[in-house]
Short mmCIF file of C-alpha atoms and ligand atoms in Angstrom, two decimals:
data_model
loop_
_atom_site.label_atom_id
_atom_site.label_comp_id
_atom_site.label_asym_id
_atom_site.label_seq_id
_atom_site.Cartn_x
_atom_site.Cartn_y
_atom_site.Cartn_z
CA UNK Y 1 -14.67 27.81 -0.58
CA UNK Y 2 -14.74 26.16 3.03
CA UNK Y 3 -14.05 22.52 2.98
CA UNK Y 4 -16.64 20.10 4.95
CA UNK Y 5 -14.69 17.16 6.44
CA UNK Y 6 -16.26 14.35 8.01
CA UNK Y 7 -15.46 12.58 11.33
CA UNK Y 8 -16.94 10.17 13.66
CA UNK Y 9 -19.53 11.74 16.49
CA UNK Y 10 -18.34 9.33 19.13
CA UNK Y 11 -14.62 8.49 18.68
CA UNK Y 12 -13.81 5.07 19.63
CA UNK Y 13 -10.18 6.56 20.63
CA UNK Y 14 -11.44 8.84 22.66
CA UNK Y 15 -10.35 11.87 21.42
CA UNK Y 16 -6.59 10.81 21.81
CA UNK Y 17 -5.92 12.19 18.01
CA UNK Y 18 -6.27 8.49 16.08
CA UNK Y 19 -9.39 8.84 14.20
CA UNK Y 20 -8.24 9.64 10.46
CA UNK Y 21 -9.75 12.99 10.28
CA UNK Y 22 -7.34 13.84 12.62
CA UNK Y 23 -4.79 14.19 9.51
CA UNK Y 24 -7.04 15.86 7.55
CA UNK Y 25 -7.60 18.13 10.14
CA UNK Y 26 -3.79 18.72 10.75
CA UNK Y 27 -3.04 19.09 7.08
CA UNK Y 28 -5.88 22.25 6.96
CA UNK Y 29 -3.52 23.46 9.98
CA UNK Y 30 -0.66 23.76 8.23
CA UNK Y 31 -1.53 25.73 5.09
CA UNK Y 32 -4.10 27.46 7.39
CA UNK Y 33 -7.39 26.47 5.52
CA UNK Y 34 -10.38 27.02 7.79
CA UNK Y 35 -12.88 23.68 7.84
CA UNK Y 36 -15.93 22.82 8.73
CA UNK Y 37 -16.76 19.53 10.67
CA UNK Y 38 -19.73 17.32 9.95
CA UNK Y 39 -19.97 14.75 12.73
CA UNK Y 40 -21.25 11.47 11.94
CA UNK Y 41 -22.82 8.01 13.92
CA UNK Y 42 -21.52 4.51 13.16
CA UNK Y 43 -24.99 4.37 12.06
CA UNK Y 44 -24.98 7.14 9.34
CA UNK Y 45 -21.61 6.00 7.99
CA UNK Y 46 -23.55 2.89 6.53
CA UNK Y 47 -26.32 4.95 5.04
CA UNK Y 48 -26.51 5.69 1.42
CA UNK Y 49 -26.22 9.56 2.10
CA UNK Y 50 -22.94 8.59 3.38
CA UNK Y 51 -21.78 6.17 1.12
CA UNK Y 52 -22.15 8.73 -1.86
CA UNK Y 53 -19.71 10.31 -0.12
CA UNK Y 54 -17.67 7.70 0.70
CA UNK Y 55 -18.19 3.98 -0.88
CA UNK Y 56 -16.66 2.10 1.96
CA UNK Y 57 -18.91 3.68 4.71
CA UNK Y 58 -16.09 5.41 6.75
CA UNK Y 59 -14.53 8.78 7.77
CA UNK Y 60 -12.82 10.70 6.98
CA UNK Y 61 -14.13 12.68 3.68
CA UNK Y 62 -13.71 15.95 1.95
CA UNK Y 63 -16.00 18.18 0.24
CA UNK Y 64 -15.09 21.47 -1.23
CA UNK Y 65 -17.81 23.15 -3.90
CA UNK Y 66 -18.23 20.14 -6.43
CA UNK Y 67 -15.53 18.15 -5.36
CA UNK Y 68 -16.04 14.94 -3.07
CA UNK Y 69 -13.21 12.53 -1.93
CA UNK Y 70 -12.43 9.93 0.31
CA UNK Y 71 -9.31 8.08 1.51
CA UNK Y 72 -6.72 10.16 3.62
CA UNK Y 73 -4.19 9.81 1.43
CA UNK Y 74 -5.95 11.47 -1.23
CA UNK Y 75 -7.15 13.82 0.50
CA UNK Y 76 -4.12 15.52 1.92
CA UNK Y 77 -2.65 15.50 -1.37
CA UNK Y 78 -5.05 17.18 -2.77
CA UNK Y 79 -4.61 19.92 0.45
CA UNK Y 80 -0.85 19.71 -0.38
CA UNK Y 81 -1.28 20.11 -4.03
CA UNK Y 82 -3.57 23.31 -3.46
CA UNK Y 83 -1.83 25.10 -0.90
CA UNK Y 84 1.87 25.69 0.11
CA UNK Y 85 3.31 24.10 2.77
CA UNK Y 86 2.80 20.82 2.73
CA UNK Y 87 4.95 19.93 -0.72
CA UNK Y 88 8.40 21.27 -1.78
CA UNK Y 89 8.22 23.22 -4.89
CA UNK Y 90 11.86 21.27 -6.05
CA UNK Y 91 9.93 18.82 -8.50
CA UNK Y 92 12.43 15.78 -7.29
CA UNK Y 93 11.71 16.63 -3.94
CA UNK Y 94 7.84 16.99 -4.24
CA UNK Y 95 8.42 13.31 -5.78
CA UNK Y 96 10.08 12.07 -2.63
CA UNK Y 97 7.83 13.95 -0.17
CA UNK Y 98 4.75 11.50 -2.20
CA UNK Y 99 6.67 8.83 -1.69
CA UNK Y 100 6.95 8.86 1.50
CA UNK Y 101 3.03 9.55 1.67
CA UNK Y 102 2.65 6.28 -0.02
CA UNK Y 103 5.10 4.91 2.34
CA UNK Y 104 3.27 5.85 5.29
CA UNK Y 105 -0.19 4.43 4.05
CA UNK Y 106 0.87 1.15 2.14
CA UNK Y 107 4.51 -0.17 3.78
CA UNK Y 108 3.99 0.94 7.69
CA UNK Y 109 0.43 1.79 8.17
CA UNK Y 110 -0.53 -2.08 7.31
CA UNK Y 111 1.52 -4.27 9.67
CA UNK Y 112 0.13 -1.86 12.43
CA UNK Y 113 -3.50 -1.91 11.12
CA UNK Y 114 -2.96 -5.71 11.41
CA UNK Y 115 -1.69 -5.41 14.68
CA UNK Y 116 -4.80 -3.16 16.17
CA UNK Y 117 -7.12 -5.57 14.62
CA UNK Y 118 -5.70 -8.62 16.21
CA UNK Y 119 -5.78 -6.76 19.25
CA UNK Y 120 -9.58 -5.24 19.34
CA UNK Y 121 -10.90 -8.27 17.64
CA UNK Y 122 -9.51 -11.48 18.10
CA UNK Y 123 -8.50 -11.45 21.68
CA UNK Y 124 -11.06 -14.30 22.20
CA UNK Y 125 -9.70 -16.57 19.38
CA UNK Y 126 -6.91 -19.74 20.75
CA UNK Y 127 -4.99 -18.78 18.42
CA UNK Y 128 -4.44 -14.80 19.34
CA UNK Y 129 -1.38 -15.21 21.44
CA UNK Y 130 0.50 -16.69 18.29
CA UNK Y 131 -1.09 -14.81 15.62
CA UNK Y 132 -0.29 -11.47 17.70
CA UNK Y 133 3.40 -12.37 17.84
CA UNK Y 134 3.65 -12.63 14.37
CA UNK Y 135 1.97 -9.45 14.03
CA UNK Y 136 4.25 -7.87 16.04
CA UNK Y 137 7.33 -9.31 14.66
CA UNK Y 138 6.42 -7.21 11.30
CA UNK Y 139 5.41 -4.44 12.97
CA UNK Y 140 8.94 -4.44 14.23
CA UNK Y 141 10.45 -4.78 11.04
CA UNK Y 142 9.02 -1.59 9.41
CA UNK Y 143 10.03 0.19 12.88
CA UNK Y 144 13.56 -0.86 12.81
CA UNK Y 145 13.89 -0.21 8.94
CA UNK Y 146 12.23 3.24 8.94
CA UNK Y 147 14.44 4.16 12.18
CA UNK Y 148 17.38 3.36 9.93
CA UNK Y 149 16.29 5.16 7.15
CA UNK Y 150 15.74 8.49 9.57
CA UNK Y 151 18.95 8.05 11.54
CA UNK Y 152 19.59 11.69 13.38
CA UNK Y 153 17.39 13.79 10.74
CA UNK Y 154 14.66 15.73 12.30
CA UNK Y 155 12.13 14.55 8.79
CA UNK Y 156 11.99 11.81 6.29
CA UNK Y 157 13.27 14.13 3.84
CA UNK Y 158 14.78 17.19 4.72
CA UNK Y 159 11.82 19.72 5.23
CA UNK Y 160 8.87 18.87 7.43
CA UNK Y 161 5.99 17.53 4.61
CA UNK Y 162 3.31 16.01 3.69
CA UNK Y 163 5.04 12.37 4.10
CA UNK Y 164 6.02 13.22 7.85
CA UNK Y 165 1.93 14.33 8.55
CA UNK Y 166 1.21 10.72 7.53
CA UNK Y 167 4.16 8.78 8.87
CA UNK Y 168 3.72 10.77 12.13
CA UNK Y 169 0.16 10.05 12.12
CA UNK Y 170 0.82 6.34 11.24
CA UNK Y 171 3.08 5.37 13.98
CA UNK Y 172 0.30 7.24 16.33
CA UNK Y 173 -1.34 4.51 16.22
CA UNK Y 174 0.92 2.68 18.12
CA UNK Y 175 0.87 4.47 21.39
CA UNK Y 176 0.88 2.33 24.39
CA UNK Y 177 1.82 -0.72 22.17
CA UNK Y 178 5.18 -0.81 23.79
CA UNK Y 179 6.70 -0.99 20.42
CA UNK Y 180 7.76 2.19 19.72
CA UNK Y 181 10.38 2.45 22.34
CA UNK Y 182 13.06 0.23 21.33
CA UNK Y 183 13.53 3.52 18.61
CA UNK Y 184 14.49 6.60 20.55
CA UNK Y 185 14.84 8.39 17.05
CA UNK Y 186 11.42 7.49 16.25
CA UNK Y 187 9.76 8.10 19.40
CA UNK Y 188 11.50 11.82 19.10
CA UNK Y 189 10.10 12.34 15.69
CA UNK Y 190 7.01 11.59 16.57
CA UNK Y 191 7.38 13.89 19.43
CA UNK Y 192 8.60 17.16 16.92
CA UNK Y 193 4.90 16.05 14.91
CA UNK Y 194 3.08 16.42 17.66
CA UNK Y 195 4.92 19.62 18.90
CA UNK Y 196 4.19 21.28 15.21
CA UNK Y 197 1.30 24.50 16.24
CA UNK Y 198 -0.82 23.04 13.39
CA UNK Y 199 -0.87 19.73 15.16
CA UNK Y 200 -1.71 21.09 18.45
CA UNK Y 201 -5.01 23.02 16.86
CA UNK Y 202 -6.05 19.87 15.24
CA UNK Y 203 -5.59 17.86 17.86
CA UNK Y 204 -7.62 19.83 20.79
CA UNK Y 205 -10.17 20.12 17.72
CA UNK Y 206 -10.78 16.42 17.64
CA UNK Y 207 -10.71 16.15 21.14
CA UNK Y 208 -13.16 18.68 21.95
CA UNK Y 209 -15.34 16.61 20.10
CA UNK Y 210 -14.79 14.06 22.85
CA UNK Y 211 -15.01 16.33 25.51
CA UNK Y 212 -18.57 18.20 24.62
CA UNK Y 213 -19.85 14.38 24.73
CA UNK Y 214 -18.26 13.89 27.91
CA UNK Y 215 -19.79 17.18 29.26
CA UNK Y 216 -23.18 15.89 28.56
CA UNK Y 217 -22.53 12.76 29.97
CA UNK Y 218 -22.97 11.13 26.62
CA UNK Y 219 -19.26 9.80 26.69
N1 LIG T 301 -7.95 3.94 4.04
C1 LIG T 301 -8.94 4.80 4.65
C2 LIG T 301 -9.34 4.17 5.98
C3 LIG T 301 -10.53 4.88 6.56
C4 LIG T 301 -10.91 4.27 7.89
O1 LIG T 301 -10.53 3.14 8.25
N2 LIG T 301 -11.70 5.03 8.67
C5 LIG T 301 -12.10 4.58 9.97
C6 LIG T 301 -11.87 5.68 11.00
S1 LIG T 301 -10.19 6.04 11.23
C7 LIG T 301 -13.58 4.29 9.96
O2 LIG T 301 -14.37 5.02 9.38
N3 LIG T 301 -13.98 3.21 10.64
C8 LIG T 301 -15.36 2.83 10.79
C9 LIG T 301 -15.76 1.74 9.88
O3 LIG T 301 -14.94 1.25 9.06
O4 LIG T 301 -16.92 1.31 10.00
C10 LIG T 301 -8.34 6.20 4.85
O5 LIG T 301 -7.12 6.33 4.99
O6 LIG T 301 -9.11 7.17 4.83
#
């Protein structure tokens, strides 16, 4: 059965590949599921169609026949879990690979949620300056600690997985933050991520999303 993802109709980003379904969408890549794409208004999110779907009013979810879920994480695990590709068959390595999945969302993805939040919304408070800094300064942290951890390898763990398609997607998110640089090693993973086939398709999927809007002058 073809899997219905959601995703936003008018991308705050843009189309630069941040949204969330953007992982979903590069997980399907990889093990070379076919999707389908319902596109959804800040408006709809907060409906109760929606929020059956998902209880928190956001994107991205995933239906498949009489399955529903929400939260990225959970979703590409369950992609991963389905399909090859995404998972090493070695059980202790599987185990690693989810690791770092949990890795991605709860130790790094965090700090730099903070960081986007203090920078979208609280640019008008007195006290943004300071509270940025501080922001920052953990940001940093996680950066120079996971940039240790991946030293010359090309992945987290050996093989490219389903940890990498979050961490990669993760430190996205901090693209013209002028963080990322100090860490050549991390800045060159990300690169390989975005270099992957499977990312490429997802990505100029989520941007033509952007770019049909654009075309009709709606963007
Ligand atoms: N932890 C959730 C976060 C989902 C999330 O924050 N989605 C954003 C888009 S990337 C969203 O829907 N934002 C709109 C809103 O919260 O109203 C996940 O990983 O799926």
């Amino acid at each position: 059965m073809t899997p219905t993802i959601t995703a936003f109709e008018r991308s705050p980003d843009r189309g630069q590949g941040l949204a969330r379904d953007m992982r979903v969408r590069w997980a399907l890549e990889e093990v070379g599921q076919p999707y389908h794409v319902r596109l959804v208004s800040f408006k709809e999110m907060k409906e109760s169609a929606h929020r059956k779907l998902h209880p928190f009013g956001q994107i991205p979810t995933y239906e498949e026949g009489d399955l529903t879920l929400f939260e990225s994480g959970a979703i590409i695990f369950h992609i991963a879990d389905r399909h090859a590709g995404l998972l090493p068959d070695d059980a202790n390595a599987r185990a690693r690979a989810i690791a770092w999945m949990f890795a991605a969302l709860n130790s790094v993805e965090p700090p730099i949620v903070e960081r986007s939040t203090a920078v979208l919304l609280e640019r008008d408070k007195s006290w943004h300056a300071e509270r940025l800094a501080i922001v920052e300064d953990r940001v940093q942290v996680r950066l120079g600690e996971l940039s240790s951890r991946l030293g010359r390898a090309d992945w987290l763990d050996d093989a490219f997985s389903a940890g990498d398609l979050l961490m990669v997607t993760v430190l996205r998110r901090l693209n013209g933050a002028g963080l990322l640089e100090k860490y050549p090693n991390l800045c060159a993973y990300i690169a390989r991520g975005e270099a992957r086939p499977a990312y490429q398709r997802a990505f100029d999927a989520q941007l033509a999303v952007f770019t049909k809007l654009k075309s009709r002058g709606l963007a």
